[in-house]
PDB file of C-alpha atoms in Angstrom:
ATOM      1  CA  MET M 156      -0.017  -0.022   0.047  1.00 33.00           C
ATOM      2  CA  LEU M 157       1.426   3.397  -1.075  1.00 35.00           C
ATOM      3  CA  THR M 158       1.100   6.303   1.384  1.00 37.00           C
ATOM      4  CA  GLY M 159       3.045   8.650  -0.656  1.00 43.00           C
ATOM      5  CA  LEU M 160       5.595  11.378  -0.232  1.00 42.00           C
ATOM      6  CA  LEU M 161       5.327  13.225   3.028  1.00 41.00           C
ATOM      7  CA  LYS M 162       7.458  16.193   2.997  1.00 44.00           C
ATOM      8  CA  THR M 163      10.219  17.609   0.710  1.00 43.00           C
ATOM      9  CA  ARG M 164      13.542  19.581   1.289  1.00 49.00           C
ATOM     10  CA  ARG M 165      15.674  20.843  -1.563  1.00 47.00           C
ATOM     11  CA  SER M 166      19.250  21.490  -2.161  1.00 52.00           C
ATOM     12  CA  PRO M 167      20.407  23.585  -5.215  1.00 53.00           C
ATOM     13  CA  ASP M 168      20.306  20.457  -7.297  1.00 88.00           C
ATOM     14  CA  ILE M 169      18.764  17.584  -5.507  1.00 95.00           C
ATOM     15  CA  SER M 170      15.175  17.344  -3.756  1.00 96.00           C
ATOM     16  CA  GLU M 171      14.854  15.127  -0.769  1.00 97.00           C
ATOM     17  CA  SER M 172      11.463  13.715   0.002  1.00 96.00           C
ATOM     18  CA  SER M 173      10.271  11.306   2.759  1.00 97.00           C
ATOM     19  CA  PHE M 174       8.001   8.397   1.504  1.00 98.00           C
ATOM     20  CA  SER M 175       6.222   5.339   3.112  1.00 98.00           C
ATOM     21  CA  CYS M 176       4.864   2.087   1.872  1.00 98.00           C
ATOM     22  CA  SER M 177       3.765  -1.047   3.641  1.00 97.00           C
ATOM     23  CA  ARG M 178       4.292  -4.790   3.802  1.00 97.00           C
ATOM     24  CA  GLU M 179       1.867  -6.993   5.674  1.00 96.00           C
ATOM     25  CA  GLY M 180       0.562  -4.197   7.770  1.00 96.00           C
ATOM     26  CA  LEU M 181       4.017  -2.761   8.720  1.00 98.00           C
ATOM     27  CA  THR M 182       4.999   0.620   7.505  1.00 98.00           C
ATOM     28  CA  ILE M 183       8.291   1.038   5.704  1.00 98.00           C
ATOM     29  CA  ARG M 184       9.631   4.540   5.663  1.00 98.00           C
ATOM     30  CA  GLY M 185      12.414   5.984   3.620  1.00 98.00           C
ATOM     31  CA  THR M 186      13.765   8.968   1.635  1.00 98.00           C
ATOM     32  CA  GLU M 187      14.061   9.789  -1.959  1.00 98.00           C
ATOM     33  CA  TYR M 188      16.787  11.913  -3.387  1.00 98.00           C
ATOM     34  CA  ARG M 189      16.217  13.032  -7.022  1.00 96.00           C
ATOM     35  CA  PRO M 190      17.355  15.689  -9.496  1.00 96.00           C
ATOM     36  CA  ALA M 191      14.854  17.725 -11.401  1.00 94.00           C
ATOM     37  CA  GLY M 192      13.027  16.222 -14.424  1.00 94.00           C
ATOM     38  CA  SER M 193      10.738  13.407 -15.352  1.00 95.00           C
ATOM     39  CA  ASN M 194      11.151   9.927 -16.899  1.00 97.00           C
ATOM     40  CA  LEU M 195      14.088   9.404 -14.479  1.00 97.00           C
ATOM     41  CA  PRO M 196      15.870   6.085 -14.029  1.00 98.00           C
ATOM     42  CA  ALA M 197      15.394   4.670 -10.384  1.00 98.00           C
ATOM     43  CA  ALA M 198      17.841   3.302  -7.791  1.00 98.00           C
ATOM     44  CA  ILE M 199      17.293   1.766  -4.467  1.00 99.00           C
ATOM     45  CA  VAL M 200      20.010   1.426  -1.774  1.00 98.00           C
ATOM     46  CA  CYS M 201      19.731  -0.968   1.221  1.00 98.00           C
ATOM     47  CA  HIS M 202      21.432  -0.733   4.505  1.00 98.00           C
ATOM     48  CA  GLY M 203      22.965  -3.481   6.477  1.00 98.00           C
ATOM     49  CA  PHE M 204      22.475  -5.407   9.770  1.00 98.00           C
ATOM     50  CA  MET M 205      21.726  -3.299  12.901  1.00 97.00           C
ATOM     51  CA  VAL M 206      22.115   0.026  11.220  1.00 98.00           C
ATOM     52  CA  ASN M 207      19.616   2.213   9.433  1.00 98.00           C
ATOM     53  CA  GLN M 208      19.234   4.326   6.093  1.00 98.00           C
ATOM     54  CA  ASN M 209      21.515   7.144   7.310  1.00 97.00           C
ATOM     55  CA  THR M 210      24.468   4.794   6.759  1.00 97.00           C
ATOM     56  CA  VAL M 211      23.837   4.546   3.022  1.00 98.00           C
ATOM     57  CA  ARG M 212      22.194   7.892   2.270  1.00 97.00           C
ATOM     58  CA  HIS M 213      25.419   9.270   0.877  1.00 97.00           C
ATOM     59  CA  TYR M 214      25.222   6.496  -1.856  1.00 98.00           C
ATOM     60  CA  ALA M 215      21.644   7.574  -2.603  1.00 98.00           C
ATOM     61  CA  ARG M 216      22.707  11.246  -2.900  1.00 97.00           C
ATOM     62  CA  HIS M 217      25.613  10.189  -5.138  1.00 97.00           C
ATOM     63  CA  LEU M 218      23.227   8.228  -7.338  1.00 98.00           C
ATOM     64  CA  ALA M 219      20.901  11.320  -7.497  1.00 98.00           C
ATOM     65  CA  LYS M 220      23.720  13.653  -8.597  1.00 96.00           C
ATOM     66  CA  THR M 221      24.373  11.262 -11.528  1.00 96.00           C
ATOM     67  CA  GLY M 222      20.771  11.418 -12.634  1.00 97.00           C
ATOM     68  CA  TYR M 223      18.870   8.720 -10.729  1.00 98.00           C
ATOM     69  CA  ALA M 224      15.887   9.110  -8.576  1.00 98.00           C
ATOM     70  CA  ALA M 225      17.419   7.129  -5.612  1.00 98.00           C
ATOM     71  CA  CYS M 226      15.604   5.882  -2.426  1.00 98.00           C
ATOM     72  CA  CYS M 227      17.016   4.389   0.803  1.00 98.00           C
ATOM     73  CA  PHE M 228      14.921   3.179   3.627  1.00 98.00           C
ATOM     74  CA  ASP M 229      14.681   1.460   6.987  1.00 98.00           C
ATOM     75  CA  PHE M 230      13.957  -2.316   6.997  1.00 98.00           C
ATOM     76  CA  ASN M 231      11.168  -3.256   9.336  1.00 98.00           C
ATOM     77  CA  GLY M 232      12.866  -4.464  12.460  1.00 98.00           C
ATOM     78  CA  GLY M 233      16.338  -4.148  10.856  1.00 98.00           C
ATOM     79  CA  SER M 234      17.866  -1.458  13.164  1.00 97.00           C
ATOM     80  CA  VAL M 235      19.067  -1.259  16.764  1.00 96.00           C
ATOM     81  CA  THR M 236      18.247   2.423  16.978  1.00 95.00           C
ATOM     82  CA  GLY M 237      17.158   5.281  14.592  1.00 96.00           C
ATOM     83  CA  SER M 238      14.800   3.371  12.497  1.00 97.00           C
ATOM     84  CA  LYS M 239      11.659   5.018  11.192  1.00 97.00           C
ATOM     85  CA  SER M 240      10.111   1.909   9.962  1.00 98.00           C
ATOM     86  CA  ASP M 241       7.892  -0.440  11.945  1.00 98.00           C
ATOM     87  CA  GLY M 242       8.580  -3.922  13.156  1.00 97.00           C
ATOM     88  CA  LYS M 243      10.573  -5.653  15.954  1.00 97.00           C
ATOM     89  CA  THR M 244      14.018  -6.935  15.517  1.00 98.00           C
ATOM     90  CA  ILE M 245      12.810 -10.282  16.924  1.00 98.00           C
ATOM     91  CA  ASP M 246      10.656 -10.681  13.784  1.00 98.00           C
ATOM     92  CA  MET M 247      13.425  -9.641  11.262  1.00 98.00           C
ATOM     93  CA  SER M 248      15.292 -12.198   8.982  1.00 98.00           C
ATOM     94  CA  VAL M 249      16.922 -11.903   5.646  1.00 98.00           C
ATOM     95  CA  LEU M 250      13.538 -13.080   4.011  1.00 98.00           C
ATOM     96  CA  THR M 251      11.493 -10.496   5.684  1.00 98.00           C
ATOM     97  CA  GLU M 252      13.884  -7.934   4.448  1.00 98.00           C
ATOM     98  CA  VAL M 253      13.484  -9.268   1.029  1.00 98.00           C
ATOM     99  CA  MET M 254       9.780  -8.768   1.243  1.00 98.00           C
ATOM    100  CA  ASP M 255      10.326  -5.015   2.546  1.00 98.00           C
ATOM    101  CA  LEU M 256      12.573  -4.535  -0.435  1.00 98.00           C
ATOM    102  CA  GLU M 257      10.001  -6.028  -2.894  1.00 98.00           C
ATOM    103  CA  ALA M 258       7.392  -3.363  -1.379  1.00 98.00           C
ATOM    104  CA  VAL M 259       9.874  -0.564  -1.895  1.00 98.00           C
ATOM    105  CA  ILE M 260      10.535  -1.744  -5.594  1.00 98.00           C
ATOM    106  CA  ASP M 261       6.767  -1.732  -6.117  1.00 98.00           C
ATOM    107  CA  HIS M 262       6.434   1.746  -4.608  1.00 98.00           C
ATOM    108  CA  VAL M 263       9.237   3.247  -6.645  1.00 98.00           C
ATOM    109  CA  LEU M 264       8.239   1.808 -10.011  1.00 97.00           C
ATOM    110  CA  GLN M 265       4.781   3.435  -9.735  1.00 97.00           C
ATOM    111  CA  LEU M 266       6.156   6.960  -9.035  1.00 97.00           C
ATOM    112  CA  PRO M 267       4.982   9.434 -11.745  1.00 96.00           C
ATOM    113  CA  HIS M 268       8.551  10.740 -12.321  1.00 97.00           C
ATOM    114  CA  ILE M 269      10.130   7.341 -12.751  1.00 97.00           C
ATOM    115  CA  ASP M 270      10.699   5.631 -16.126  1.00 97.00           C
ATOM    116  CA  SER M 271       9.660   2.191 -15.044  1.00 96.00           C
ATOM    117  CA  ASP M 272      10.698   0.839 -18.402  1.00 96.00           C
ATOM    118  CA  LYS M 273      14.401   1.350 -17.443  1.00 95.00           C
ATOM    119  CA  GLY M 274      13.851  -0.783 -14.288  1.00 96.00           C
ATOM    120  CA  VAL M 275      15.750  -0.314 -11.000  1.00 98.00           C
ATOM    121  CA  VAL M 276      19.403  -0.097 -10.036  1.00 98.00           C
ATOM    122  CA  LEU M 277      19.510  -2.253  -6.814  1.00 98.00           C
ATOM    123  CA  MET M 278      22.234  -1.575  -4.399  1.00 98.00           C
ATOM    124  CA  GLY M 279      22.935  -3.081  -0.991  1.00 98.00           C
ATOM    125  CA  CYS M 280      25.631  -3.273   1.698  1.00 98.00           C
ATOM    126  CA  SER M 281      26.468  -6.201   3.890  1.00 98.00           C
ATOM    127  CA  GLN M 282      23.226  -7.887   4.801  1.00 98.00           C
ATOM    128  CA  GLY M 283      21.476  -5.391   2.534  1.00 98.00           C
ATOM    129  CA  GLY M 284      23.696  -6.643  -0.271  1.00 98.00           C
ATOM    130  CA  PHE M 285      22.595 -10.316   0.375  1.00 98.00           C
ATOM    131  CA  VAL M 286      18.985  -9.122   0.543  1.00 98.00           C
ATOM    132  CA  SER M 287      19.382  -7.247  -2.678  1.00 98.00           C
ATOM    133  CA  ALA M 288      20.960 -10.210  -4.431  1.00 98.00           C
ATOM    134  CA  LEU M 289      17.920 -12.403  -3.308  1.00 98.00           C
ATOM    135  CA  ALA M 290      15.316  -9.819  -4.306  1.00 98.00           C
ATOM    136  CA  ALA M 291      17.024  -9.227  -7.823  1.00 98.00           C
ATOM    137  CA  ALA M 292      16.691 -13.105  -8.425  1.00 97.00           C
ATOM    138  CA  LYS M 293      12.859 -12.759  -7.660  1.00 98.00           C
ATOM    139  CA  ARG M 294      12.252  -9.489  -9.519  1.00 97.00           C
ATOM    140  CA  LYS M 295      14.689 -10.139 -12.376  1.00 95.00           C
ATOM    141  CA  ALA M 296      12.673  -8.330 -14.951  1.00 95.00           C
ATOM    142  CA  GLN M 297      12.409  -5.184 -12.855  1.00 97.00           C
ATOM    143  CA  ILE M 298      16.105  -4.835 -11.834  1.00 98.00           C
ATOM    144  CA  SER M 299      18.350  -3.222 -14.384  1.00 97.00           C
ATOM    145  CA  ARG M 300      21.722  -3.605 -12.495  1.00 97.00           C
ATOM    146  CA  LEU M 301      22.716  -5.119  -9.112  1.00 98.00           C
ATOM    147  CA  VAL M 302      25.406  -3.555  -7.020  1.00 98.00           C
ATOM    148  CA  LEU M 303      26.695  -5.523  -3.904  1.00 98.00           C
ATOM    149  CA  PHE M 304      29.136  -3.885  -1.325  1.00 98.00           C
ATOM    150  CA  TYR M 305      30.726  -6.462   0.880  1.00 98.00           C
ATOM    151  CA  PRO M 306      27.508  -8.654   0.584  1.00 98.00           C
ATOM    152  CA  ALA M 307      26.918 -10.834   3.633  1.00 98.00           C
ATOM    153  CA  LEU M 308      26.558 -13.997   1.820  1.00 98.00           C
ATOM    154  CA  CYS M 309      28.123 -15.752   4.832  1.00 98.00           C
ATOM    155  CA  ILE M 310      24.934 -15.589   6.815  1.00 98.00           C
ATOM    156  CA  PRO M 311      23.648 -19.128   5.950  1.00 98.00           C
ATOM    157  CA  ASP M 312      27.153 -20.615   6.903  1.00 98.00           C
ATOM    158  CA  ASP M 313      27.184 -18.545   9.967  1.00 98.00           C
ATOM    159  CA  ALA M 314      23.765 -19.864  11.042  1.00 98.00           C
ATOM    160  CA  ARG M 315      24.768 -23.409  10.423  1.00 98.00           C
ATOM    161  CA  ALA M 316      27.921 -22.753  12.551  1.00 98.00           C
ATOM    162  CA  GLY M 317      25.839 -21.249  15.408  1.00 97.00           C
ATOM    163  CA  LYS M 318      28.128 -18.123  15.143  1.00 96.00           C
ATOM    164  CA  MET M 319      26.445 -14.868  13.792  1.00 92.00           C
ATOM    165  CA  ILE M 320      28.629 -11.939  14.624  1.00 90.00           C
ATOM    166  CA  PHE M 321      28.087 -11.586  18.403  1.00 91.00           C
ATOM    167  CA  ALA M 322      25.472 -14.329  18.749  1.00 94.00           C
ATOM    168  CA  ARG M 323      26.243 -17.945  19.825  1.00 96.00           C
ATOM    169  CA  PHE M 324      23.759 -20.744  19.708  1.00 97.00           C
ATOM    170  CA  ASP M 325      23.131 -24.496  19.022  1.00 97.00           C
ATOM    171  CA  PRO M 326      22.010 -24.592  15.352  1.00 97.00           C
ATOM    172  CA  ARG M 327      20.379 -27.906  16.010  1.00 96.00           C
ATOM    173  CA  ASN M 328      18.186 -26.431  18.774  1.00 97.00           C
ATOM    174  CA  VAL M 329      17.598 -22.814  18.002  1.00 97.00           C
ATOM    175  CA  PRO M 330      16.324 -20.786  20.780  1.00 97.00           C
ATOM    176  CA  GLU M 331      13.264 -18.547  20.442  1.00 97.00           C
ATOM    177  CA  ARG M 332      15.400 -15.506  21.307  1.00 97.00           C
ATOM    178  CA  ILE M 333      19.003 -14.748  20.518  1.00 97.00           C
ATOM    179  CA  SER M 334      21.149 -11.986  21.892  1.00 96.00           C
ATOM    180  CA  CYS M 335      23.374 -10.452  19.292  1.00 96.00           C
ATOM    181  CA  GLY M 336      25.253  -7.724  21.145  1.00 94.00           C
ATOM    182  CA  PRO M 337      22.729  -4.843  21.419  1.00 95.00           C
ATOM    183  CA  MET M 338      20.226  -6.460  18.996  1.00 96.00           C
ATOM    184  CA  LYS M 339      17.675  -9.073  20.043  1.00 97.00           C
ATOM    185  CA  LEU M 340      16.973 -11.575  17.248  1.00 98.00           C
ATOM    186  CA  GLY M 341      14.070 -14.091  16.984  1.00 98.00           C
ATOM    187  CA  ARG M 342      14.365 -17.784  15.995  1.00 97.00           C
ATOM    188  CA  ARG M 343      13.382 -17.270  12.359  1.00 98.00           C
ATOM    189  CA  TYR M 344      16.546 -15.089  11.789  1.00 98.00           C
ATOM    190  CA  VAL M 345      18.351 -18.273  11.917  1.00 98.00           C
ATOM    191  CA  THR M 346      15.817 -20.845  10.686  1.00 98.00           C
ATOM    192  CA  ASP M 347      15.075 -18.854   7.554  1.00 98.00           C
ATOM    193  CA  VAL M 348      18.667 -19.494   6.193  1.00 98.00           C
ATOM    194  CA  LEU M 349      19.650 -22.641   7.778  1.00 97.00           C
ATOM    195  CA  ASP M 350      18.916 -24.780   4.571  1.00 97.00           C
ATOM    196  CA  MET M 351      19.807 -22.048   2.124  1.00 98.00           C
ATOM    197  CA  ASP M 352      22.490 -22.205  -0.493  1.00 98.00           C
ATOM    198  CA  PRO M 353      22.933 -18.439  -1.255  1.00 98.00           C
ATOM    199  CA  PHE M 354      24.811 -18.884  -4.327  1.00 98.00           C
ATOM    200  CA  ALA M 355      22.206 -21.134  -5.864  1.00 97.00           C
ATOM    201  CA  GLU M 356      19.520 -18.592  -4.824  1.00 97.00           C
ATOM    202  CA  ILE M 357      21.088 -15.516  -6.392  1.00 97.00           C
ATOM    203  CA  ILE M 358      22.194 -16.746  -9.893  1.00 95.00           C
ATOM    204  CA  SER M 359      18.923 -16.652 -11.587  1.00 94.00           C
ATOM    205  CA  TYR M 360      19.267 -12.794 -11.800  1.00 96.00           C
ATOM    206  CA  PRO M 361      20.492 -12.273 -15.380  1.00 95.00           C
ATOM    207  CA  GLY M 362      21.505  -8.677 -15.529  1.00 95.00           C
ATOM    208  CA  PRO M 363      24.949  -6.947 -14.813  1.00 96.00           C
ATOM    209  CA  VAL M 364      26.472  -7.340 -11.413  1.00 98.00           C
ATOM    210  CA  LEU M 365      29.059  -5.341  -9.563  1.00 98.00           C
ATOM    211  CA  ILE M 366      30.609  -6.706  -6.419  1.00 98.00           C
ATOM    212  CA  VAL M 367      32.883  -4.610  -4.368  1.00 98.00           C
ATOM    213  CA  HIS M 368      34.696  -5.914  -1.348  1.00 98.00           C
ATOM    214  CA  GLY M 369      37.459  -4.941   0.998  1.00 98.00           C
ATOM    215  CA  THR M 370      40.649  -7.086   1.344  1.00 98.00           C
ATOM    216  CA  ASP M 371      40.629  -6.620   5.005  1.00 98.00           C
ATOM    217  CA  ASP M 372      37.038  -7.450   5.766  1.00 98.00           C
ATOM    218  CA  ASN M 373      36.937  -9.445   9.022  1.00 96.00           C
ATOM    219  CA  ILE M 374      33.286  -9.889   9.257  1.00 97.00           C
ATOM    220  CA  VAL M 375      32.406 -11.158   5.770  1.00 98.00           C
ATOM    221  CA  HIS M 376      35.507 -12.785   4.239  1.00 98.00           C
ATOM    222  CA  PRO M 377      36.196 -11.780   0.759  1.00 98.00           C
ATOM    223  CA  ASP M 378      36.131 -15.427  -0.332  1.00 98.00           C
ATOM    224  CA  TYR M 379      32.306 -15.128  -0.351  1.00 98.00           C
ATOM    225  CA  SER M 380      32.390 -12.452  -2.931  1.00 98.00           C
ATOM    226  CA  GLN M 381      34.794 -14.566  -5.001  1.00 98.00           C
ATOM    227  CA  GLN M 382      32.289 -17.362  -4.782  1.00 98.00           C
ATOM    228  CA  ALA M 383      29.509 -15.142  -5.813  1.00 98.00           C
ATOM    229  CA  LEU M 384      31.502 -14.062  -8.819  1.00 97.00           C
ATOM    230  CA  GLU M 385      32.069 -17.692  -9.769  1.00 96.00           C
ATOM    231  CA  ALA M 386      28.423 -18.370  -9.376  1.00 96.00           C
ATOM    232  CA  TYR M 387      27.339 -15.638 -11.578  1.00 96.00           C
ATOM    233  CA  LEU M 388      29.854 -16.540 -14.235  1.00 95.00           C
ATOM    234  CA  LYS M 389      28.280 -19.822 -14.462  1.00 91.00           C
ATOM    235  CA  ARG M 390      25.180 -18.277 -15.995  1.00 90.00           C
ATOM    236  CA  PRO M 391      24.605 -18.688 -19.771  1.00 83.00           C
ATOM    237  CA  ALA M 392      27.111 -16.922 -21.948  1.00 69.00           C
ATOM    238  CA  SER M 393      24.300 -14.854 -23.455  1.00 61.00           C
ATOM    239  CA  GLU M 394      23.677 -13.198 -20.191  1.00 73.00           C
ATOM    240  CA  ALA M 395      25.098 -10.059 -18.673  1.00 80.00           C
ATOM    241  CA  SER M 396      28.577  -9.658 -17.173  1.00 92.00           C
ATOM    242  CA  VAL M 397      29.658  -9.816 -13.585  1.00 95.00           C
ATOM    243  CA  ARG M 398      32.763  -8.012 -12.040  1.00 96.00           C
ATOM    244  CA  LEU M 399      34.374  -8.257  -8.719  1.00 98.00           C
ATOM    245  CA  GLU M 400      36.359  -5.131  -7.520  1.00 98.00           C
ATOM    246  CA  MET M 401      38.621  -5.538  -4.500  1.00 98.00           C
ATOM    247  CA  ILE M 402      39.403  -2.447  -2.405  1.00 98.00           C
ATOM    248  CA  GLU M 403      42.901  -2.896  -0.987  1.00 98.00           C
ATOM    249  CA  GLY M 404      42.927  -2.524   2.751  1.00 98.00           C
ATOM    250  CA  GLY M 405      39.171  -1.983   2.838  1.00 98.00           C
ATOM    251  CA  ALA M 406      37.220  -3.303   5.930  1.00 97.00           C
ATOM    252  CA  HIS M 407      33.690  -4.142   6.512  1.00 97.00           C
ATOM    253  CA  GLY M 408      32.133  -0.732   5.940  1.00 95.00           C
ATOM    254  CA  PHE M 409      34.367   1.401   3.950  1.00 97.00           C
ATOM    255  CA  SER M 410      36.426   4.315   5.306  1.00 96.00           C
ATOM    256  CA  ARG M 411      36.089   7.742   3.568  1.00 96.00           C
ATOM    257  CA  LYS M 412      39.162   6.886   1.451  1.00 97.00           C
ATOM    258  CA  HIS M 413      37.966   3.324   0.488  1.00 98.00           C
ATOM    259  CA  ASP M 414      34.407   4.618  -0.078  1.00 97.00           C
ATOM    260  CA  ALA M 415      35.809   7.102  -2.769  1.00 97.00           C
ATOM    261  CA  LEU M 416      37.444   4.232  -4.481  1.00 98.00           C
ATOM    262  CA  ALA M 417      34.324   2.115  -4.315  1.00 98.00           C
ATOM    263  CA  LEU M 418      32.119   5.030  -5.794  1.00 98.00           C
ATOM    264  CA  LYS M 419      34.532   5.199  -8.748  1.00 98.00           C
ATOM    265  CA  LYS M 420      33.867   1.559  -9.335  1.00 98.00           C
ATOM    266  CA  LEU M 421      30.222   2.274  -9.131  1.00 98.00           C
ATOM    267  CA  ASP M 422      30.284   5.016 -11.613  1.00 97.00           C
ATOM    268  CA  GLY M 423      32.245   3.037 -14.152  1.00 97.00           C
ATOM    269  CA  PHE M 424      29.798   0.138 -13.817  1.00 97.00           C
ATOM    270  CA  LEU M 425      26.830   2.374 -14.273  1.00 97.00           C
ATOM    271  CA  LYS M 426      28.309   4.068 -17.415  1.00 93.00           C
ATOM    272  CA  ASP M 427      29.222   0.843 -19.154  1.00 83.00           C
TER     273      ASP M 427
END
């Protein structure tokens, strides 16, 4: 259900508008950044685990400055603090976030200033990258390009190992509540991915893919992005290309220096 744009602020070249939409009775709230004009291409940027849209809004603004109507939003139950969306962290999982993202895709594609025929550039960081890759596979006809920054494709393996960031549990007897540092998770966060092969799930997306990962990431090992590259390369030869760009010294969540390098990779990918 669309509830529309709520308020607008303007910079000299980019307007900033709040929006909301819903999924199963939960309200998703986000922000759109866009240049003047109509028939604009669309982009959606997804934040990672525990954090909120403020951590990726600079990517949305960057995309807006290059001509996209770019949205970021808070996942339902996906943040420790600062979220404007509904939902509880104990009800959140990768799959509920995929549903949230699908609702945002539907919202964006019906906006009057969007050229829906161009599809959506979908971008995600960490868990938001994993969610974006899964959503792109489900909505392949609507996603024009996929951008994954240090995607957390390790989540199913971590669940099977009973070690997910700060959380420790028995994967053979998953508790109803799991403490993960400051965040309280529910059982479904684990059970939704226990039997998942993430690489088999994501490769049905046929479009161009950019993966950017730091060599010094100690949360999601770069090998997971290498495996994603190899999985995407197994698609039929007629399908679009995939590239993996490594950021030397980059950690999980890029510094200002490494972010500048990653944005150059993004710009080159979008221009190709």
